[in-house]
PDB file of C-alpha atoms in Angstrom:
ATOM      1  CA  MET K   1     -67.700  70.606  77.624  1.00 41.00           C
ATOM      2  CA  LEU K   2     -66.722  69.054  74.292  1.00 39.00           C
ATOM      3  CA  ARG K   3     -67.176  65.543  75.653  1.00 43.00           C
ATOM      4  CA  THR K   4     -70.650  66.453  76.897  1.00 40.00           C
ATOM      5  CA  LEU K   5     -71.472  67.890  73.477  1.00 35.00           C
ATOM      6  CA  PHE K   6     -70.446  64.612  71.836  1.00 41.00           C
ATOM      7  CA  ALA K   7     -72.640  62.673  74.275  1.00 42.00           C
ATOM      8  CA  ILE K   8     -75.573  64.918  73.418  1.00 37.00           C
ATOM      9  CA  LEU K   9     -74.857  64.393  69.714  1.00 41.00           C
ATOM     10  CA  PHE K  10     -74.972  60.634  70.178  1.00 43.00           C
ATOM     11  CA  ALA K  11     -78.214  60.945  72.126  1.00 42.00           C
ATOM     12  CA  SER K  12     -79.731  62.884  69.251  1.00 41.00           C
ATOM     13  CA  VAL K  13     -78.576  60.221  66.807  1.00 46.00           C
ATOM     14  CA  LEU K  14     -80.299  57.699  69.039  1.00 42.00           C
ATOM     15  CA  ALA K  15     -83.546  59.614  68.828  1.00 41.00           C
ATOM     16  CA  THR K  16     -83.481  59.404  65.019  1.00 42.00           C
ATOM     17  CA  ALA K  17     -82.827  55.664  64.803  1.00 43.00           C
ATOM     18  CA  SER K  18     -85.439  53.697  62.918  1.00 40.00           C
ATOM     19  CA  ALA K  19     -87.898  51.544  64.816  1.00 36.00           C
ATOM     20  CA  ALA K  20     -86.715  48.442  62.951  1.00 40.00           C
ATOM     21  CA  ALA K  21     -83.220  49.013  64.290  1.00 56.00           C
ATOM     22  CA  ALA K  22     -84.205  49.722  67.880  1.00 68.00           C
ATOM     23  CA  PRO K  23     -82.290  47.888  70.596  1.00 79.00           C
ATOM     24  CA  ALA K  24     -83.929  46.626  73.776  1.00 87.00           C
ATOM     25  CA  GLN K  25     -85.863  49.188  75.791  1.00 93.00           C
ATOM     26  CA  ALA K  26     -83.635  48.565  78.808  1.00 93.00           C
ATOM     27  CA  ALA K  27     -80.585  49.562  76.742  1.00 94.00           C
ATOM     28  CA  LEU K  28     -82.328  52.704  75.495  1.00 94.00           C
ATOM     29  CA  ASP K  29     -83.401  53.655  79.017  1.00 95.00           C
ATOM     30  CA  ALA K  30     -79.895  53.164  80.392  1.00 96.00           C
ATOM     31  CA  TYR K  31     -78.432  55.250  77.557  1.00 96.00           C
ATOM     32  CA  ARG K  32     -80.902  58.064  78.051  1.00 96.00           C
ATOM     33  CA  GLY K  33     -80.098  57.988  81.763  1.00 97.00           C
ATOM     34  CA  GLY K  34     -76.380  58.394  81.100  1.00 97.00           C
ATOM     35  CA  ASP K  35     -75.465  54.803  82.031  1.00 97.00           C
ATOM     36  CA  TYR K  36     -73.566  54.168  78.812  1.00 98.00           C
ATOM     37  CA  ALA K  37     -71.678  51.114  80.077  1.00 97.00           C
ATOM     38  CA  GLY K  38     -74.949  49.572  81.275  1.00 97.00           C
ATOM     39  CA  ALA K  39     -76.643  50.350  77.962  1.00 97.00           C
ATOM     40  CA  ALA K  40     -73.770  48.725  76.078  1.00 97.00           C
ATOM     41  CA  SER K  41     -73.876  45.628  78.275  1.00 97.00           C
ATOM     42  CA  VAL K  42     -77.600  45.157  77.694  1.00 96.00           C
ATOM     43  CA  ALA K  43     -77.265  45.723  73.942  1.00 97.00           C
ATOM     44  CA  GLU K  44     -74.261  43.377  73.699  1.00 97.00           C
ATOM     45  CA  SER K  45     -76.408  40.549  75.066  1.00 95.00           C
ATOM     46  CA  ASP K  46     -78.540  40.727  71.900  1.00 95.00           C
ATOM     47  CA  PRO K  47     -76.752  39.268  68.864  1.00 94.00           C
ATOM     48  CA  ALA K  48     -78.764  41.378  66.375  1.00 96.00           C
ATOM     49  CA  ALA K  49     -76.645  43.691  64.233  1.00 97.00           C
ATOM     50  CA  ALA K  50     -78.643  46.792  65.195  1.00 96.00           C
ATOM     51  CA  SER K  51     -78.202  46.030  68.903  1.00 97.00           C
ATOM     52  CA  LEU K  52     -74.460  45.582  68.480  1.00 98.00           C
ATOM     53  CA  ALA K  53     -74.224  48.875  66.571  1.00 97.00           C
ATOM     54  CA  PHE K  54     -76.111  50.524  69.416  1.00 97.00           C
ATOM     55  CA  ALA K  55     -73.715  48.901  71.904  1.00 98.00           C
ATOM     56  CA  ALA K  56     -70.853  50.455  69.949  1.00 98.00           C
ATOM     57  CA  ARG K  57     -72.524  53.873  70.163  1.00 97.00           C
ATOM     58  CA  ALA K  58     -72.996  53.449  73.914  1.00 98.00           C
ATOM     59  CA  ARG K  59     -69.341  52.416  74.357  1.00 98.00           C
ATOM     60  CA  ILE K  60     -68.248  55.527  72.447  1.00 98.00           C
ATOM     61  CA  ALA K  61     -70.394  57.685  74.725  1.00 97.00           C
ATOM     62  CA  GLU K  62     -68.835  55.866  77.690  1.00 98.00           C
ATOM     63  CA  ALA K  63     -65.360  56.559  76.284  1.00 97.00           C
ATOM     64  CA  ILE K  64     -65.845  60.270  75.708  1.00 96.00           C
ATOM     65  CA  THR K  65     -67.509  60.924  79.058  1.00 96.00           C
ATOM     66  CA  ALA K  66     -65.014  58.906  81.121  1.00 95.00           C
ATOM     67  CA  PRO K  67     -63.592  60.753  84.120  1.00 93.00           C
ATOM     68  CA  GLY K  68     -60.093  61.971  83.380  1.00 90.00           C
ATOM     69  CA  GLY K  69     -60.408  61.814  79.599  1.00 88.00           C
ATOM     70  CA  PHE K  70     -61.112  59.347  76.851  1.00 93.00           C
ATOM     71  CA  SER K  71     -61.218  55.653  77.734  1.00 95.00           C
ATOM     72  CA  ILE K  72     -59.191  53.697  75.181  1.00 96.00           C
ATOM     73  CA  GLU K  73     -60.662  50.459  76.545  1.00 97.00           C
ATOM     74  CA  ALA K  74     -64.223  51.628  75.860  1.00 98.00           C
ATOM     75  CA  LEU K  75     -63.191  52.759  72.368  1.00 97.00           C
ATOM     76  CA  ASP K  76     -61.682  49.358  71.641  1.00 97.00           C
ATOM     77  CA  ARG K  77     -64.849  47.649  72.858  1.00 98.00           C
ATOM     78  CA  ALA K  78     -66.905  50.007  70.671  1.00 98.00           C
ATOM     79  CA  ARG K  79     -64.838  49.059  67.625  1.00 98.00           C
ATOM     80  CA  ILE K  80     -65.298  45.364  68.381  1.00 98.00           C
ATOM     81  CA  ASP K  81     -69.071  45.794  68.801  1.00 98.00           C
ATOM     82  CA  ALA K  82     -69.266  47.728  65.524  1.00 98.00           C
ATOM     83  CA  GLU K  83     -67.247  45.060  63.710  1.00 98.00           C
ATOM     84  CA  ARG K  84     -69.525  42.358  65.108  1.00 98.00           C
ATOM     85  CA  ALA K  85     -72.546  44.329  63.868  1.00 98.00           C
ATOM     86  CA  ILE K  86     -70.991  44.602  60.402  1.00 98.00           C
ATOM     87  CA  GLU K  87     -70.215  40.868  60.351  1.00 98.00           C
ATOM     88  CA  ARG K  88     -73.877  40.144  61.029  1.00 97.00           C
ATOM     89  CA  ASP K  89     -75.186  42.730  58.561  1.00 98.00           C
ATOM     90  CA  PRO K  90     -72.644  44.316  56.189  1.00 98.00           C
ATOM     91  CA  SER K  91     -75.353  46.660  54.868  1.00 97.00           C
ATOM     92  CA  LEU K  92     -76.068  48.239  58.270  1.00 97.00           C
ATOM     93  CA  VAL K  93     -75.016  51.871  57.882  1.00 98.00           C
ATOM     94  CA  GLU K  94     -75.014  52.416  61.649  1.00 97.00           C
ATOM     95  CA  GLY K  95     -72.399  49.684  62.110  1.00 98.00           C
ATOM     96  CA  HIS K  96     -70.048  51.374  59.662  1.00 98.00           C
ATOM     97  CA  LEU K  97     -70.639  54.795  61.205  1.00 98.00           C
ATOM     98  CA  GLN K  98     -69.902  53.567  64.723  1.00 98.00           C
ATOM     99  CA  ALA K  99     -66.762  51.752  63.535  1.00 98.00           C
ATOM    100  CA  ALA K 100     -65.521  54.962  61.894  1.00 97.00           C
ATOM    101  CA  VAL K 101     -66.258  57.047  65.002  1.00 97.00           C
ATOM    102  CA  ALA K 102     -64.518  54.553  67.303  1.00 97.00           C
ATOM    103  CA  LEU K 103     -61.454  54.477  65.042  1.00 97.00           C
ATOM    104  CA  GLY K 104     -61.406  58.271  64.798  1.00 94.00           C
ATOM    105  CA  PHE K 105     -61.532  58.805  68.536  1.00 95.00           C
ATOM    106  CA  ARG K 106     -58.876  56.118  69.024  1.00 96.00           C
ATOM    107  CA  ALA K 107     -56.646  58.029  66.608  1.00 92.00           C
ATOM    108  CA  ARG K 108     -57.069  61.187  68.678  1.00 91.00           C
ATOM    109  CA  VAL K 109     -56.147  59.380  71.883  1.00 93.00           C
ATOM    110  CA  ILE K 110     -53.072  57.502  70.663  1.00 92.00           C
ATOM    111  CA  GLY K 111     -51.561  60.257  68.520  1.00 88.00           C
ATOM    112  CA  ILE K 112     -50.695  60.775  64.890  1.00 85.00           C
ATOM    113  CA  MET K 113     -47.761  58.392  64.544  1.00 89.00           C
ATOM    114  CA  GLN K 114     -49.436  55.413  66.209  1.00 94.00           C
ATOM    115  CA  ALA K 115     -52.722  56.117  64.388  1.00 87.00           C
ATOM    116  CA  ARG K 116     -50.831  56.131  61.106  1.00 87.00           C
ATOM    117  CA  SER K 117     -49.089  52.843  61.922  1.00 92.00           C
ATOM    118  CA  GLU K 118     -52.484  51.263  62.708  1.00 95.00           C
ATOM    119  CA  GLU K 119     -53.922  52.774  59.502  1.00 94.00           C
ATOM    120  CA  LEU K 120     -56.778  54.283  61.493  1.00 92.00           C
ATOM    121  CA  PRO K 121     -57.490  57.156  59.078  1.00 91.00           C
ATOM    122  CA  GLU K 122     -57.741  54.772  56.134  1.00 92.00           C
ATOM    123  CA  ARG K 123     -59.882  52.288  58.041  1.00 97.00           C
ATOM    124  CA  ALA K 124     -62.275  54.993  59.262  1.00 94.00           C
ATOM    125  CA  HIS K 125     -62.494  56.451  55.749  1.00 93.00           C
ATOM    126  CA  ALA K 126     -63.316  53.022  54.301  1.00 96.00           C
ATOM    127  CA  HIS K 127     -66.205  52.619  56.747  1.00 98.00           C
ATOM    128  CA  LEU K 128     -67.565  56.056  55.886  1.00 96.00           C
ATOM    129  CA  GLU K 129     -67.331  55.362  52.165  1.00 94.00           C
ATOM    130  CA  ARG K 130     -69.086  52.018  52.685  1.00 98.00           C
ATOM    131  CA  ALA K 131     -71.869  53.722  54.660  1.00 97.00           C
ATOM    132  CA  LEU K 132     -72.359  56.184  51.795  1.00 95.00           C
ATOM    133  CA  ALA K 133     -72.301  53.402  49.214  1.00 97.00           C
ATOM    134  CA  ILE K 134     -75.180  51.798  51.127  1.00 98.00           C
ATOM    135  CA  ASP K 135     -77.107  55.044  51.682  1.00 97.00           C
ATOM    136  CA  PRO K 136     -75.721  57.972  49.639  1.00 95.00           C
ATOM    137  CA  SER K 137     -78.033  60.513  51.247  1.00 93.00           C
ATOM    138  CA  ASN K 138     -77.477  59.486  54.874  1.00 95.00           C
ATOM    139  CA  PRO K 139     -76.909  62.804  56.687  1.00 94.00           C
ATOM    140  CA  TRP K 140     -74.796  61.234  59.441  1.00 94.00           C
ATOM    141  CA  ALA K 141     -72.506  59.537  56.930  1.00 94.00           C
ATOM    142  CA  LEU K 142     -72.173  62.744  54.896  1.00 93.00           C
ATOM    143  CA  ALA K 143     -71.416  64.851  57.967  1.00 92.00           C
ATOM    144  CA  SER K 144     -69.014  62.243  59.330  1.00 91.00           C
ATOM    145  CA  LEU K 145     -67.082  62.112  56.068  1.00 88.00           C
ATOM    146  CA  GLY K 146     -66.884  65.901  56.134  1.00 86.00           C
ATOM    147  CA  ALA K 147     -65.584  65.745  59.694  1.00 84.00           C
ATOM    148  CA  TRP K 148     -63.037  63.097  58.612  1.00 78.00           C
ATOM    149  CA  HIS K 149     -61.644  65.458  55.960  1.00 78.00           C
ATOM    150  CA  LEU K 150     -61.471  68.362  58.400  1.00 81.00           C
ATOM    151  CA  GLU K 151     -59.849  66.268  61.134  1.00 79.00           C
ATOM    152  CA  ILE K 152     -57.175  64.978  58.750  1.00 74.00           C
ATOM    153  CA  VAL K 153     -56.416  68.497  57.485  1.00 72.00           C
ATOM    154  CA  THR K 154     -56.284  69.838  61.058  1.00 77.00           C
ATOM    155  CA  ARG K 155     -53.959  67.089  62.287  1.00 73.00           C
ATOM    156  CA  ALA K 156     -51.708  66.642  59.240  1.00 66.00           C
ATOM    157  CA  GLY K 157     -51.853  70.059  57.586  1.00 69.00           C
ATOM    158  CA  PRO K 158     -53.383  70.708  54.173  1.00 71.00           C
ATOM    159  CA  ILE K 159     -50.479  69.526  52.003  1.00 76.00           C
ATOM    160  CA  LEU K 160     -49.768  66.271  53.828  1.00 64.00           C
ATOM    161  CA  ALA K 161     -53.506  65.604  54.213  1.00 56.00           C
ATOM    162  CA  SER K 162     -53.991  65.967  50.484  1.00 61.00           C
ATOM    163  CA  LEU K 163     -50.938  63.948  49.468  1.00 58.00           C
ATOM    164  CA  THR K 164     -51.350  61.147  52.004  1.00 67.00           C
ATOM    165  CA  TYR K 165     -55.121  60.781  52.325  1.00 70.00           C
ATOM    166  CA  GLY K 166     -56.742  62.863  49.604  1.00 63.00           C
ATOM    167  CA  ALA K 167     -58.336  64.978  52.329  1.00 57.00           C
ATOM    168  CA  SER K 168     -59.112  68.661  51.897  1.00 65.00           C
ATOM    169  CA  GLU K 169     -60.753  71.410  53.888  1.00 72.00           C
ATOM    170  CA  SER K 170     -63.054  72.299  50.996  1.00 66.00           C
ATOM    171  CA  GLU K 171     -64.271  68.709  50.670  1.00 66.00           C
ATOM    172  CA  GLY K 172     -64.832  68.575  54.413  1.00 69.00           C
ATOM    173  CA  LEU K 173     -66.835  71.769  54.473  1.00 78.00           C
ATOM    174  CA  ASP K 174     -68.807  70.701  51.406  1.00 73.00           C
ATOM    175  CA  ARG K 175     -69.667  67.301  52.910  1.00 61.00           C
ATOM    176  CA  LYS K 176     -70.611  68.719  56.301  1.00 54.00           C
ATOM    177  CA  SER K 177     -72.880  71.346  54.769  1.00 54.00           C
ATOM    178  CA  THR K 178     -74.541  69.117  52.154  1.00 54.00           C
ATOM    179  CA  ARG K 179     -77.469  68.161  54.386  1.00 49.00           C
ATOM    180  CA  LEU K 180     -77.863  71.642  55.816  1.00 48.00           C
ATOM    181  CA  ASN K 181     -78.898  73.120  52.461  1.00 49.00           C
TER     182      ASN K 181
END
């Protein structure tokens, strides 16, 4: 159920993407049809930053809807696509958002200790902060940063989250609700 909800969330993000950042129609059609791997493959064939960011989004959808649980391979491919998008256009908010989401889901799959050793929380946070530096009012970046705070507090506990990452439940709730007001 939760994985389906995430897929629907990504589909709604897709619907709000700007026309200037639209990937190939074939990739969009495959995504809307639930063929996330196919959508990613089509988008990956286009070297444009927006297409690579879309490929990352499709790989994340593939990862969270994989039979039997999250696909770490699809998450790794999503991260690579997002990084390629950022290399091509460091100011592309969507690239930073997809990188943060891929890193966050990877952290969930591999566990707290391994995520910490790979510095996944810090790396995801840096991408979210960069997205907000580019577009301070971006609702997806604001909500994602709020979710980052809440995830860290949930996984590490409030004291360790605050001491280690500067994360807090109140900051998470404030960030997530900013665009709802």
